[in-house]
Coordinates of C-alpha atoms and ligand atoms in Angstrom, one line a residue:
Chain I
M26 CA 0.0 0.0 0.0
R27 CA 1.4 3.3 -0.9
D28 CA 0.3 6.9 -0.1
A29 CA -1.1 9.1 -2.9
P30 CA 1.2 8.4 -5.9
S31 CA 2.9 11.6 -7.2
P32 CA 2.2 11.1 -10.9
G33 CA -1.6 10.9 -11.1
Y34 CA -3.6 7.7 -11.5
R35 CA -4.1 8.4 -15.2
E36 CA -0.4 8.9 -15.9
T37 CA 0.8 5.8 -14.0
S38 CA -1.9 3.8 -15.8
A39 CA -0.8 5.0 -19.2
L40 CA 2.8 3.8 -18.4
S41 CA 1.7 0.2 -17.8
L42 CA -0.5 -0.3 -20.9
T43 CA 1.0 -2.8 -23.3
P44 CA -0.4 -3.1 -26.8
A45 CA -2.4 -6.2 -25.7
S46 CA -4.0 -4.5 -22.7
K47 CA -4.7 -1.5 -24.9
R48 CA -6.6 -3.7 -27.3
E49 CA -8.6 -5.2 -24.5
L50 CA -9.3 -1.8 -23.0
R51 CA -10.5 -0.5 -26.3
G52 CA -12.6 -3.7 -26.7
W53 CA -14.5 -3.3 -23.4
S54 CA -14.8 0.5 -23.7
G55 CA -16.3 0.0 -27.2
L56 CA -18.6 -2.8 -26.1
A57 CA -20.0 -0.7 -23.3
V58 CA -20.8 2.3 -25.5
A59 CA -22.0 0.1 -28.4
A60 CA -24.4 -1.4 -25.9
L61 CA -25.8 2.0 -25.1
A62 CA -26.1 2.8 -28.8
L63 CA -28.0 -0.4 -29.4
A64 CA -30.2 0.3 -26.4
G65 CA -30.9 3.7 -28.0
V66 CA -31.9 2.3 -31.3
L67 CA -34.2 -0.2 -29.6
A68 CA -35.7 2.7 -27.6
L69 CA -36.5 4.5 -30.9
L70 CA -38.1 1.3 -32.3
L71 CA -40.1 1.0 -29.1
A72 CA -41.4 4.5 -29.5
L73 CA -42.2 3.9 -33.2
S74 CA -44.0 0.7 -32.4
R75 CA -46.3 2.7 -30.1
T76 CA -46.9 5.3 -32.7
P77 CA -50.1 4.9 -34.8
K78 CA -49.7 4.6 -38.6
I79 CA -45.9 4.2 -38.3
Q80 CA -46.3 0.9 -36.5
D81 CA -47.9 -0.5 -39.6
F82 CA -44.6 -0.3 -41.4
L83 CA -42.6 -2.3 -38.9
P84 CA -41.8 -5.8 -40.0
W85 CA -42.8 -7.3 -36.7
P86 CA -46.1 -8.0 -34.9
V87 CA -46.1 -4.8 -32.8
Q88 CA -47.5 -6.1 -29.5
E89 CA -45.1 -8.9 -29.1
F90 CA -42.1 -7.0 -30.4
F91 CA -42.7 -4.2 -27.8
Y92 CA -41.9 -6.3 -24.7
R93 CA -39.1 -8.3 -26.3
A94 CA -37.5 -5.1 -27.4
L95 CA -38.1 -3.5 -24.0
V96 CA -36.3 -6.4 -22.3
T97 CA -33.4 -6.2 -24.7
H98 CA -33.2 -2.4 -24.3
V99 CA -33.1 -2.7 -20.5
V100 CA -30.4 -5.5 -20.6
F101 CA -28.2 -3.5 -23.0
S102 CA -28.6 -0.1 -21.3
F103 CA -28.0 -1.4 -17.7
V104 CA -26.4 -4.9 -17.6
V105 CA -24.2 -4.8 -20.7
W106 CA -23.2 -1.1 -20.3
F107 CA -22.1 -1.6 -16.6
L108 CA -20.4 -4.9 -17.3
G109 CA -18.5 -3.3 -20.2
V110 CA -17.3 -0.5 -18.0
L111 CA -16.4 -3.0 -15.3
G112 CA -14.5 -5.0 -18.0
A113 CA -12.5 -1.9 -19.1
L114 CA -11.6 -0.9 -15.6
M115 CA -10.6 -4.4 -14.6
V116 CA -8.3 -4.7 -17.7
L117 CA -6.8 -1.3 -16.8
T118 CA -6.2 -2.3 -13.2
T119 CA -4.7 -5.7 -14.2
A120 CA -2.3 -3.8 -16.5
R121 CA -1.3 -1.4 -13.8
L122 CA -0.6 -4.2 -11.3
A123 CA 1.2 -6.4 -13.7
M124 CA 3.4 -3.8 -15.5
G125 CA 3.7 -6.1 -18.5
Q126 CA 4.0 -9.3 -16.5
T127 CA 0.4 -10.3 -16.6
R128 CA -0.5 -13.7 -15.1
A129 CA -3.1 -15.8 -17.0
R130 CA -2.9 -13.2 -19.8
R131 CA -5.0 -15.3 -22.3
L132 CA -8.1 -15.0 -20.0
G133 CA -8.4 -11.4 -21.2
T134 CA -8.7 -12.2 -24.9
V135 CA -11.0 -15.1 -24.4
G136 CA -13.1 -13.1 -21.9
L137 CA -13.5 -10.2 -24.3
G138 CA -14.4 -12.6 -27.2
A139 CA -17.0 -14.4 -25.1
G140 CA -18.5 -11.1 -23.9
A141 CA -18.8 -9.7 -27.4
L142 CA -20.3 -12.9 -28.8
G143 CA -22.7 -13.0 -25.9
C144 CA -24.0 -9.5 -26.7
L145 CA -24.5 -10.3 -30.3
I146 CA -26.5 -13.4 -29.4
L147 CA -28.6 -11.5 -26.9
L148 CA -30.0 -9.4 -29.8
A149 CA -31.4 -12.4 -31.7
P150 CA -34.7 -13.1 -29.9
A151 CA -35.9 -9.5 -30.2
L152 CA -35.1 -9.3 -33.9
L153 CA -36.3 -12.8 -34.8
N154 CA -39.4 -12.9 -32.6
W155 CA -38.3 -15.8 -30.4
G156 CA -39.5 -16.6 -26.9
E157 CA -41.8 -14.9 -24.3
P158 CA -40.6 -11.7 -22.6
S159 CA -40.4 -11.4 -18.8
L160 CA -40.0 -8.1 -17.0
N161 CA -38.6 -9.5 -13.8
N162 CA -36.2 -7.5 -11.6
Y163 CA -32.6 -6.7 -12.4
V164 CA -32.1 -8.8 -15.5
P165 CA -35.3 -9.0 -17.5
V166 CA -35.2 -11.8 -20.0
V167 CA -36.7 -13.2 -23.2
I168 CA -37.5 -16.8 -22.3
H169 CA -35.5 -18.6 -25.0
P170 CA -32.4 -20.7 -24.8
V171 CA -30.5 -18.4 -27.2
F172 CA -31.1 -15.4 -24.8
Y173 CA -29.9 -17.3 -21.8
A174 CA -26.9 -18.5 -23.7
G175 CA -26.1 -14.9 -24.5
L176 CA -26.3 -13.9 -20.9
V177 CA -24.1 -16.9 -19.8
L178 CA -21.4 -16.0 -22.4
L179 CA -21.4 -12.4 -21.3
A180 CA -21.3 -13.3 -17.6
L181 CA -18.5 -15.8 -18.0
G182 CA -16.5 -13.4 -20.3
V183 CA -16.6 -10.7 -17.7
G184 CA -15.9 -13.4 -15.0
M185 CA -12.7 -14.4 -16.8
V186 CA -11.4 -10.8 -16.7
A187 CA -12.4 -10.6 -13.0
V188 CA -10.6 -13.9 -12.1
R189 CA -7.5 -12.7 -14.0
L190 CA -7.5 -9.4 -12.0
I191 CA -7.6 -11.3 -8.7
L192 CA -4.8 -13.7 -9.9
N193 CA -2.7 -10.6 -10.5
L194 CA -3.1 -9.2 -7.0
P195 CA -0.6 -11.2 -4.9
G196 CA 2.8 -9.8 -4.6
R197 CA 1.9 -6.6 -6.5
E198 CA 1.9 -3.0 -5.4
V199 CA -1.8 -2.3 -5.0
G200 CA -3.1 1.3 -4.7
P201 CA -6.4 2.5 -3.3
V202 CA -8.1 2.7 -6.8
D203 CA -6.8 -0.8 -7.6
W204 CA -8.4 -2.1 -4.3
G205 CA -11.7 -0.5 -5.4
I206 CA -11.7 -2.3 -8.7
A207 CA -10.5 -5.6 -7.2
A208 CA -13.5 -5.3 -4.7
A209 CA -15.8 -4.8 -7.7
A210 CA -14.3 -7.9 -9.3
A211 CA -14.7 -10.0 -6.2
A212 CA -18.3 -8.9 -5.7
Y213 CA -19.0 -9.7 -9.3
L214 CA -17.8 -13.2 -8.8
V215 CA -20.0 -13.6 -5.8
A216 CA -22.9 -12.5 -7.9
L217 CA -22.1 -15.2 -10.5
V218 CA -22.0 -17.8 -7.6
C219 CA -25.5 -16.5 -6.5
F220 CA -26.9 -16.9 -10.1
G221 CA -25.6 -20.5 -10.1
L222 CA -26.9 -21.3 -6.7
A223 CA -30.3 -19.9 -7.6
L224 CA -30.5 -22.1 -10.7
I225 CA -29.7 -25.2 -8.5
A226 CA -32.1 -24.2 -5.7
I227 CA -35.2 -23.3 -7.6
P228 CA -37.4 -26.4 -7.8
S229 CA -38.4 -27.6 -11.2
G230 CA -42.0 -26.8 -12.0
T231 CA -41.7 -23.2 -10.7
G232 CA -43.7 -20.8 -12.8
E233 CA -41.7 -18.9 -15.4
A234 CA -42.3 -15.5 -13.8
L235 CA -41.2 -16.5 -10.3
F236 CA -38.4 -18.7 -11.8
N237 CA -36.8 -15.7 -13.5
E238 CA -37.5 -13.3 -10.6
R239 CA -35.7 -15.6 -8.1
L240 CA -32.9 -16.6 -10.6
F241 CA -31.8 -13.0 -10.8
W242 CA -32.9 -11.7 -7.4
G243 CA -29.8 -12.5 -5.2
G244 CA -27.1 -12.0 -7.8
G245 CA -28.9 -8.8 -9.0
H246 CA -28.6 -7.4 -5.5
V247 CA -25.0 -8.3 -5.3
L248 CA -24.4 -6.6 -8.7
Q249 CA -25.5 -3.3 -7.1
F250 CA -22.4 -3.6 -4.8
V251 CA -20.4 -3.9 -8.0
N252 CA -22.0 -0.8 -9.5
T253 CA -21.4 1.1 -6.3
A254 CA -17.8 0.1 -6.2
L255 CA -17.4 1.4 -9.8
M256 CA -19.0 4.7 -8.9
L257 CA -16.9 5.2 -5.8
V258 CA -13.7 4.4 -7.7
G259 CA -15.0 6.8 -10.4
W260 CA -15.4 9.6 -7.8
S261 CA -11.9 9.0 -6.5
V262 CA -10.2 9.1 -9.9
L263 CA -12.2 12.1 -11.1
A264 CA -11.3 14.0 -7.9
E265 CA -7.7 13.1 -8.3
I266 CA -7.7 14.2 -12.0
T267 CA -9.6 17.5 -11.5
L268 CA -8.5 18.5 -7.9
G269 CA -5.2 16.7 -7.7
E270 CA -6.2 14.8 -4.6
M271 CA -8.3 11.7 -3.7
P272 CA -11.3 12.3 -1.3
L273 CA -10.1 9.6 1.1
G274 CA -6.7 8.5 2.2
P275 CA -5.3 5.2 0.9
W276 CA -6.1 3.2 4.0
L277 CA -9.7 4.4 4.4
S278 CA -10.2 3.9 0.6
A279 CA -9.1 0.3 1.0
A280 CA -11.3 -0.2 4.1
V281 CA -14.3 1.2 2.1
A282 CA -13.6 -1.2 -0.8
G283 CA -13.1 -4.1 1.6
S284 CA -16.5 -3.5 3.3
L285 CA -18.2 -3.7 -0.1
V286 CA -17.0 -7.3 -0.4
L287 CA -17.7 -8.1 3.3
F288 CA -21.4 -7.4 3.0
V289 CA -21.9 -9.6 -0.1
L290 CA -20.1 -12.6 1.4
P291 CA -23.2 -13.9 3.2
A292 CA -25.2 -13.8 -0.1
P293 CA -24.4 -17.3 -1.1
V294 CA -25.2 -18.5 2.4
F295 CA -28.7 -17.1 2.1
Y296 CA -29.4 -19.9 -0.4
A297 CA -28.8 -22.5 2.3
L298 CA -30.6 -20.6 5.1
F299 CA -33.8 -19.7 3.3
D300 CA -36.0 -21.4 0.8
V301 CA -35.3 -19.7 -2.5
L302 CA -39.0 -19.1 -3.2
S303 CA -39.8 -17.7 0.2
R304 CA -40.4 -14.2 1.4
E305 CA -37.5 -14.6 3.9
H306 CA -35.1 -15.2 0.9
R307 CA -36.4 -12.2 -0.9
D308 CA -36.2 -9.9 2.2
A309 CA -32.7 -11.1 3.2
F310 CA -31.2 -9.6 0.0
T311 CA -33.3 -6.4 0.4
Q312 CA -31.8 -6.0 3.9
M313 CA -28.3 -6.8 2.7
L314 CA -28.6 -3.9 0.3
W315 CA -30.4 -1.6 2.7
Y316 CA -27.8 -1.9 5.5
G317 CA -24.7 -3.0 3.6
L318 CA -24.7 -0.4 0.8
A319 CA -25.2 2.8 2.9
P320 CA -21.9 3.4 4.8
Q321 CA -19.5 3.5 1.8
P322 CA -21.1 6.3 -0.3
V323 CA -21.7 8.3 2.9
V324 CA -18.0 8.1 3.9
M325 CA -16.9 8.9 0.3
M326 CA -19.3 11.8 0.1
A327 CA -18.0 13.2 3.4
G328 CA -14.4 13.0 2.1
L329 CA -15.5 14.7 -1.1
A330 CA -17.3 17.4 0.9
R331 CA -14.2 18.1 2.9
L332 CA -12.1 18.3 -0.3
L333 CA -14.6 20.6 -2.1
Y334 CA -14.7 22.8 1.0
Q335 CA -10.9 23.1 1.1
R336 CA -10.8 24.1 -2.5
R337 CA -13.9 26.2 -2.5
T338 CA -12.2 29.3 -3.9
A339 CA -10.7 27.5 -6.9
L340 CA -13.1 24.8 -8.1
P341 CA -12.6 23.9 -11.8
W342 CA -16.2 24.4 -12.9
R343 CA -15.1 24.6 -16.6
D344 CA -13.6 21.1 -16.4
P345 CA -16.2 18.7 -17.7
A346 CA -14.8 15.9 -15.5
F347 CA -15.4 18.0 -12.4
V348 CA -18.9 18.9 -13.6
G349 CA -19.6 15.1 -14.1
L350 CA -18.3 14.4 -10.7
V351 CA -20.4 16.9 -8.9
L352 CA -23.6 16.0 -10.8
S353 CA -22.9 12.3 -10.2
V354 CA -22.6 12.9 -6.4
G355 CA -25.7 15.1 -6.3
L356 CA -27.9 12.7 -8.3
F357 CA -26.7 9.8 -6.2
A358 CA -27.4 11.7 -3.0
V359 CA -31.0 12.5 -4.1
G360 CA -31.5 8.9 -5.0
G361 CA -30.2 7.8 -1.6
L362 CA -32.7 10.2 0.2
F363 CA -35.6 8.8 -1.9
G364 CA -34.5 5.4 -0.8
F365 CA -35.6 6.2 2.7
F366 CA -39.1 6.8 1.5
L367 CA -39.4 3.6 -0.6
G368 CA -42.8 2.1 -1.2
V369 CA -43.3 -1.5 -2.2
A370 CA -44.5 -1.2 -5.8
D371 CA -45.4 2.4 -6.5
T372 CA -43.6 4.9 -8.7
R373 CA -41.4 6.0 -5.8
T374 CA -39.4 2.8 -6.2
P375 CA -38.1 3.7 -9.7
S376 CA -37.5 7.3 -8.6
H377 CA -34.9 5.9 -6.2
Y378 CA -33.2 3.6 -8.5
H379 CA -33.3 6.0 -11.5
A380 CA -31.5 8.7 -9.5
V381 CA -29.0 6.2 -8.0
I382 CA -28.3 4.6 -11.4
G383 CA -28.1 8.0 -13.0
G384 CA -25.3 8.8 -10.5
V385 CA -23.5 5.6 -11.4
N386 CA -23.9 6.4 -15.1
L387 CA -22.6 9.9 -14.8
A388 CA -19.5 8.7 -13.0
A389 CA -18.9 6.1 -15.7
M390 CA -19.5 8.7 -18.5
A391 CA -17.1 11.1 -16.9
L392 CA -14.5 8.4 -16.6
Y393 CA -14.7 7.9 -20.4
F394 CA -13.7 11.5 -21.1
A395 CA -11.3 11.9 -18.2
L396 CA -9.6 8.5 -18.2
L397 CA -10.5 5.8 -20.7
L398 CA -10.4 7.9 -24.0
P399 CA -7.2 9.7 -23.0
L400 CA -5.5 6.4 -22.2
L401 CA -6.5 5.2 -25.7
G402 CA -5.1 8.4 -27.2
R403 CA -8.6 9.5 -28.1
S404 CA -9.0 12.6 -25.9
S405 CA -10.6 15.8 -27.1
R406 CA -9.8 19.4 -26.3
R407 CA -13.4 20.5 -26.9
A408 CA -14.7 20.7 -23.3
G409 CA -17.9 22.6 -24.1
P410 CA -20.0 19.8 -25.6
I411 CA -18.9 17.3 -22.9
R412 CA -19.9 19.7 -20.2
W413 CA -23.3 20.2 -21.9
Q414 CA -23.7 16.5 -22.1
F415 CA -23.3 16.0 -18.4
H416 CA -25.6 18.9 -17.6
L417 CA -28.4 17.5 -19.9
Y418 CA -28.0 14.0 -18.5
G419 CA -27.7 15.0 -14.9
F420 CA -30.5 17.6 -14.7
G421 CA -32.7 15.5 -17.0
Q422 CA -32.4 12.5 -14.7
L423 CA -33.0 14.7 -11.6
L424 CA -36.2 16.1 -13.1
F425 CA -37.2 12.6 -14.2
S426 CA -36.6 11.1 -10.7
V427 CA -38.3 13.9 -8.8
G428 CA -41.3 13.7 -11.1
M429 CA -41.5 10.0 -10.5
F430 CA -41.2 10.5 -6.8
L431 CA -44.1 13.0 -6.8
A432 CA -46.1 10.7 -9.0
G433 CA -45.5 8.0 -6.5
E434 CA -47.4 10.0 -4.0
A435 CA -50.3 9.8 -6.4
G436 CA -49.9 6.1 -7.0
V437 CA -49.4 6.1 -10.8
P438 CA -48.5 2.5 -11.7
R439 CA -45.0 1.9 -13.0
K440 CA -43.6 0.1 -16.1
T441 CA -46.6 1.0 -18.2
A442 CA -47.4 3.8 -20.5
G443 CA -50.2 5.7 -22.1
A444 CA -53.9 5.3 -21.4
E445 CA -53.5 2.6 -18.8
Q446 CA -52.2 5.2 -16.3
G447 CA -55.5 6.8 -15.6
L448 CA -54.3 10.4 -15.1
D449 CA -57.1 12.0 -13.1
T450 CA -55.6 14.7 -10.9
I451 CA -53.6 17.8 -11.7
G452 CA -50.8 16.6 -9.4
K453 CA -50.4 13.5 -11.4
V454 CA -50.4 15.4 -14.7
V455 CA -47.7 17.8 -13.4
S456 CA -45.5 15.1 -12.1
M457 CA -45.9 13.0 -15.2
A458 CA -45.0 16.0 -17.3
M459 CA -41.9 16.5 -15.2
T460 CA -41.0 12.9 -15.7
G461 CA -41.6 13.2 -19.5
T462 CA -39.6 16.4 -19.9
G463 CA -36.8 15.1 -17.7
G464 CA -36.7 11.9 -19.6
I465 CA -36.4 13.7 -22.9
I466 CA -33.6 15.9 -21.6
A467 CA -31.7 12.9 -20.1
V468 CA -32.1 11.0 -23.4
M469 CA -30.6 13.9 -25.3
G470 CA -27.6 13.8 -22.9
G471 CA -27.3 10.1 -23.3
V472 CA -27.4 10.3 -27.1
M473 CA -24.7 13.0 -27.0
F474 CA -22.6 10.8 -24.8
V475 CA -22.9 7.8 -27.2
W476 CA -22.2 9.9 -30.2
M477 CA -19.1 11.6 -28.7
A478 CA -17.6 8.5 -27.1
L479 CA -18.3 6.2 -30.0
S480 CA -17.1 8.6 -32.7
R481 CA -13.8 9.1 -30.8
L482 CA -13.4 5.4 -30.2
M483 CA -13.9 4.6 -33.9
A484 CA -12.0 7.5 -35.4
R485 CA -9.1 6.6 -37.6
R486 CA -6.0 8.4 -36.4
Chain R
M24 CA 0.0 13.1 10.5
A25 CA -2.3 12.8 7.5
S26 CA -1.3 9.2 7.2
F27 CA -2.0 8.6 10.9
L28 CA -5.5 10.1 10.6
D29 CA -6.1 8.0 7.5
R30 CA -5.2 4.8 9.3
L31 CA -7.3 5.8 12.3
A32 CA -10.3 6.5 10.0
A33 CA -9.7 3.2 8.3
V34 CA -9.7 1.3 11.6
V35 CA -12.9 3.2 12.8
F36 CA -14.7 2.5 9.5
A37 CA -13.7 -1.1 9.4
S38 CA -14.9 -1.6 13.0
A39 CA -18.2 0.1 12.3
A40 CA -18.7 -2.0 9.2
L41 CA -17.9 -5.2 11.1
A42 CA -20.3 -4.3 13.9
L43 CA -23.0 -3.6 11.3
F44 CA -22.2 -6.9 9.7
A45 CA -22.3 -8.8 12.9
A46 CA -25.7 -7.2 13.6
M47 CA -27.1 -8.9 10.5
P48 CA -29.3 -11.4 12.4
I49 CA -30.7 -8.4 14.3
W50 CA -31.8 -6.6 11.1
H51 CA -33.6 -9.7 10.2
R52 CA -35.4 -9.8 13.5
V53 CA -36.3 -6.1 13.3
A54 CA -37.5 -6.2 9.7
E55 CA -39.6 -9.3 10.3
S56 CA -43.1 -7.9 11.3
P57 CA -45.0 -10.0 13.9
E58 CA -46.9 -12.6 11.9
A59 CA -50.2 -10.9 11.4
E60 CA -51.4 -13.6 9.0
S61 CA -52.5 -17.2 9.4
R62 CA -52.6 -19.8 6.7
Q63 CA -54.6 -22.9 5.8
T64 CA -54.8 -25.2 2.8
I65 CA -57.7 -24.8 0.3
S66 CA -58.1 -25.8 -3.3
A67 CA -58.6 -23.1 -5.9
R68 CA -62.0 -24.5 -6.7
D69 CA -63.3 -24.4 -3.1
F70 CA -62.0 -20.9 -2.6
S71 CA -63.6 -19.7 -5.9
T72 CA -66.9 -21.1 -4.7
L73 CA -66.7 -19.1 -1.4
V74 CA -65.9 -15.9 -3.4
E75 CA -68.7 -16.5 -5.8
A76 CA -71.2 -17.0 -3.0
M77 CA -70.1 -13.8 -1.3
T78 CA -70.1 -11.8 -4.5
K79 CA -73.6 -13.1 -5.4
A80 CA -75.0 -12.2 -2.0
H81 CA -73.4 -8.8 -1.5
A82 CA -72.6 -7.3 -4.9
T83 CA -73.3 -3.5 -5.0
G84 CA -73.9 -3.7 -8.8
E85 CA -71.0 -1.4 -9.3
A86 CA -67.7 -2.4 -10.9
E87 CA -64.2 -0.9 -11.3
G88 CA -62.2 -1.9 -14.4
G89 CA -64.6 -4.8 -14.9
V90 CA -64.1 -6.1 -11.3
P91 CA -67.3 -6.2 -9.3
I92 CA -67.5 -4.2 -6.0
V93 CA -69.0 -6.1 -3.0
H94 CA -70.2 -4.8 0.3
P95 CA -70.1 -7.8 2.7
P96 CA -71.2 -7.7 6.3
A97 CA -68.6 -8.0 9.2
G98 CA -67.0 -11.4 9.5
D99 CA -65.4 -13.6 6.8
V100 CA -64.7 -12.0 3.4
Y101 CA -62.9 -13.6 0.5
V102 CA -60.7 -12.1 -2.3
I103 CA -59.0 -14.0 -5.1
A104 CA -55.6 -13.0 -6.4
R105 CA -54.9 -13.9 -10.0
R106 CA -53.0 -12.6 -13.0
F107 CA -53.5 -9.6 -12.9
E108 CA -56.2 -8.5 -10.5
F109 CA -57.6 -8.9 -7.0
T110 CA -61.3 -9.8 -7.3
P111 CA -63.8 -8.7 -6.0
I112 CA -63.2 -5.2 -4.8
L113 CA -64.2 -4.8 -1.2
Q114 CA -66.3 -2.1 0.2
L115 CA -66.0 -2.1 4.0
D116 CA -67.4 -0.1 6.9
V117 CA -65.5 1.9 9.5
G118 CA -65.5 0.2 12.9
R119 CA -66.5 -3.3 11.7
T120 CA -64.1 -6.2 12.0
Y121 CA -63.5 -8.5 9.0
R122 CA -61.5 -11.7 8.6
L123 CA -60.1 -11.2 5.1
H124 CA -59.2 -14.5 3.4
I125 CA -57.1 -14.2 0.3
A126 CA -55.7 -16.9 -2.0
S127 CA -54.1 -17.2 -5.4
T128 CA -55.9 -19.3 -8.0
D129 CA -53.0 -19.4 -10.5
V130 CA -49.4 -18.6 -9.8
V131 CA -47.5 -17.2 -6.8
H132 CA -48.4 -13.6 -6.1
G133 CA -47.3 -11.2 -3.4
F134 CA -49.9 -9.6 -1.1
N135 CA -49.1 -6.1 0.1
F136 CA -52.0 -4.6 2.1
P137 CA -50.9 -1.9 4.5
L138 CA -54.4 -1.5 6.0
G139 CA -54.2 -5.1 7.2
K140 CA -50.5 -4.8 8.0
A141 CA -50.0 -7.7 5.5
E142 CA -47.0 -8.4 3.3
T143 CA -46.8 -12.1 2.4
L144 CA -46.6 -14.5 -0.5
L145 CA -49.7 -16.1 -1.8
V146 CA -48.8 -19.7 -2.8
P147 CA -51.5 -21.5 -4.8
G148 CA -53.3 -24.0 -2.6
W149 CA -53.0 -21.9 0.5
A150 CA -55.4 -19.2 1.8
T151 CA -54.0 -16.4 4.0
T152 CA -56.2 -14.7 6.6
V153 CA -55.7 -11.2 8.0
T154 CA -58.0 -9.4 10.4
V155 CA -59.0 -5.8 9.4
T156 CA -60.9 -3.2 11.4
P157 CA -60.9 0.0 9.4
T158 CA -60.9 3.2 11.5
H159 CA -61.0 5.9 8.8
P160 CA -62.9 6.1 5.5
G161 CA -61.0 6.2 2.3
L162 CA -59.4 4.2 -0.5
Y163 CA -56.7 1.7 0.6
A164 CA -54.2 0.1 -1.7
M165 CA -53.9 -3.7 -2.1
Q166 CA -51.2 -4.7 -4.5
C167 CA -49.1 -7.6 -5.8
S168 CA -45.6 -7.5 -4.5
E169 CA -44.1 -10.5 -6.3
Y170 CA -43.3 -10.4 -10.0
C171 CA -46.0 -12.6 -11.7
G172 CA -46.0 -11.7 -15.3
L173 CA -45.8 -8.8 -17.8
S174 CA -48.7 -6.9 -16.2
H175 CA -47.7 -7.5 -12.6
S176 CA -47.3 -3.7 -12.1
R177 CA -51.0 -3.2 -12.9
M178 CA -52.1 -5.8 -10.4
K179 CA -53.5 -3.6 -7.7
A180 CA -56.9 -2.8 -6.2
R181 CA -58.4 -0.1 -4.0
V182 CA -60.4 -1.3 -1.0
R183 CA -63.2 1.2 -0.2
V184 CA -63.9 2.1 3.4
M185 CA -67.1 3.9 4.0
P186 CA -68.0 6.1 7.1
Ligands
LIG509 CU1 -49.3 -10.8 -9.1

């Protein structure tokens, strides 16, 4: 363990990138953005399939296409996107630790190949009208062997990169950011174990809805620890790049990272303690998330607040990475507050996770422009559009989430659209209008991100 | 100095996290509400018969979203949970005590009914009973809390309590 390294995290990372690790880094970074681009195209098709007249021209039976495309959209914009970013950061950390002496090097190439192939396969059921859609929590699915095969390939591909990172830890000089990514990798592997245990534990003959819900319930909860680890690492790196200092000291950073792993360790045990179909099983994971995922962001936010206060006269507001950092922290904090008012199944539930996920997304997006693209030699000096992108996405998500929270008070059902919502009071109309406007603004920010990141990644130099 | 504070903070944080971790069984105890419900086996057919009899005897003639509204007297009342509705819709009176029996006739549903302090899983073949004595008039939400299919999020009803 070393104290704050004098050349920044970005600089020391650049030194350790071999051509092979650079290829893998570009692969996962590209896969993550491509997933968002695909999710965007699917969202457009979803909108068109709900538009009278235009829907007649689509080559699919509209009603069935809608839910399959919705499932695929959610999987690409959440699961694949986050796992792609995780893959990129794990490749980077492995390269930093190994300094050209990577153990189990081949796992990286095979993992990236499996992940990319898995993503391609995931698209098939929506495009070819295969299988029944299921909108269960965390990882919605199209119930078809090809879709599950795609998920397995993607999961194992990322898993190989995670295993390789952990194999490269012993005997290496591990910094605070490296501990954070290693914690994400370890938690990810615990999530994979949970998916496997769920598959074994769920009795045959369980209805499809409950089967998929319970298959992804435990591991899905554990994946939220992975996302949080990524976000906290993102905040640290962004603070170091824009303010020259990390929010927490190296020891406290490592303790925070370690605690993320600590709280997911009991997850596999829950499968032995509680019947997988029971309410106790369901609630055990909810509680694990509720108690185990609060301390780390709070400590990190306190560290950031101290740092921002110290630098209050000279904050780099024109630096897009700094804007991304502040918006990410703000959005996540709002989502955390909403979490305390959670209802069981009303619109306040998504208001919480949209804000929290928005915070994670912003940290990841800012990492692209501040860390990943520069490491790949694809940085840009045009800060204006990037700053704009963060503002649109951040404030759009905020408006969206607050609107949803207010709508939750009025009890508008979630995951449905249009006439089914029964808008009968002014309050509902206003809150749904906020949600709609915020959603459109956030989507504009998202589209800008995909465009800017993808065009830089694909540019010929 | 900074390094000492950092190590101190790390030790304090790690201890707090370990304490919270060790308290895990206590969270479980706290979150677990005292079992307000009781359960007994019943076939879907027998339960449907009970519901039909109650609906026939006490229907108000009104309906909401195609689901009939019934106004039963105090005592045993029956509601079916099925994809994607609770039927019939109950109209209850303030101050009267009802034994609400609820059962799923198709797949596993969740039963979230704050008025009856109920949050449980409805497994086909079992009826759950909660006792309800409404104290204030109004509309009270009853909703499915376990994913049961594409329209799960629409599976909710509003129990009416009259003065
Ligand atoms: Cu249900």
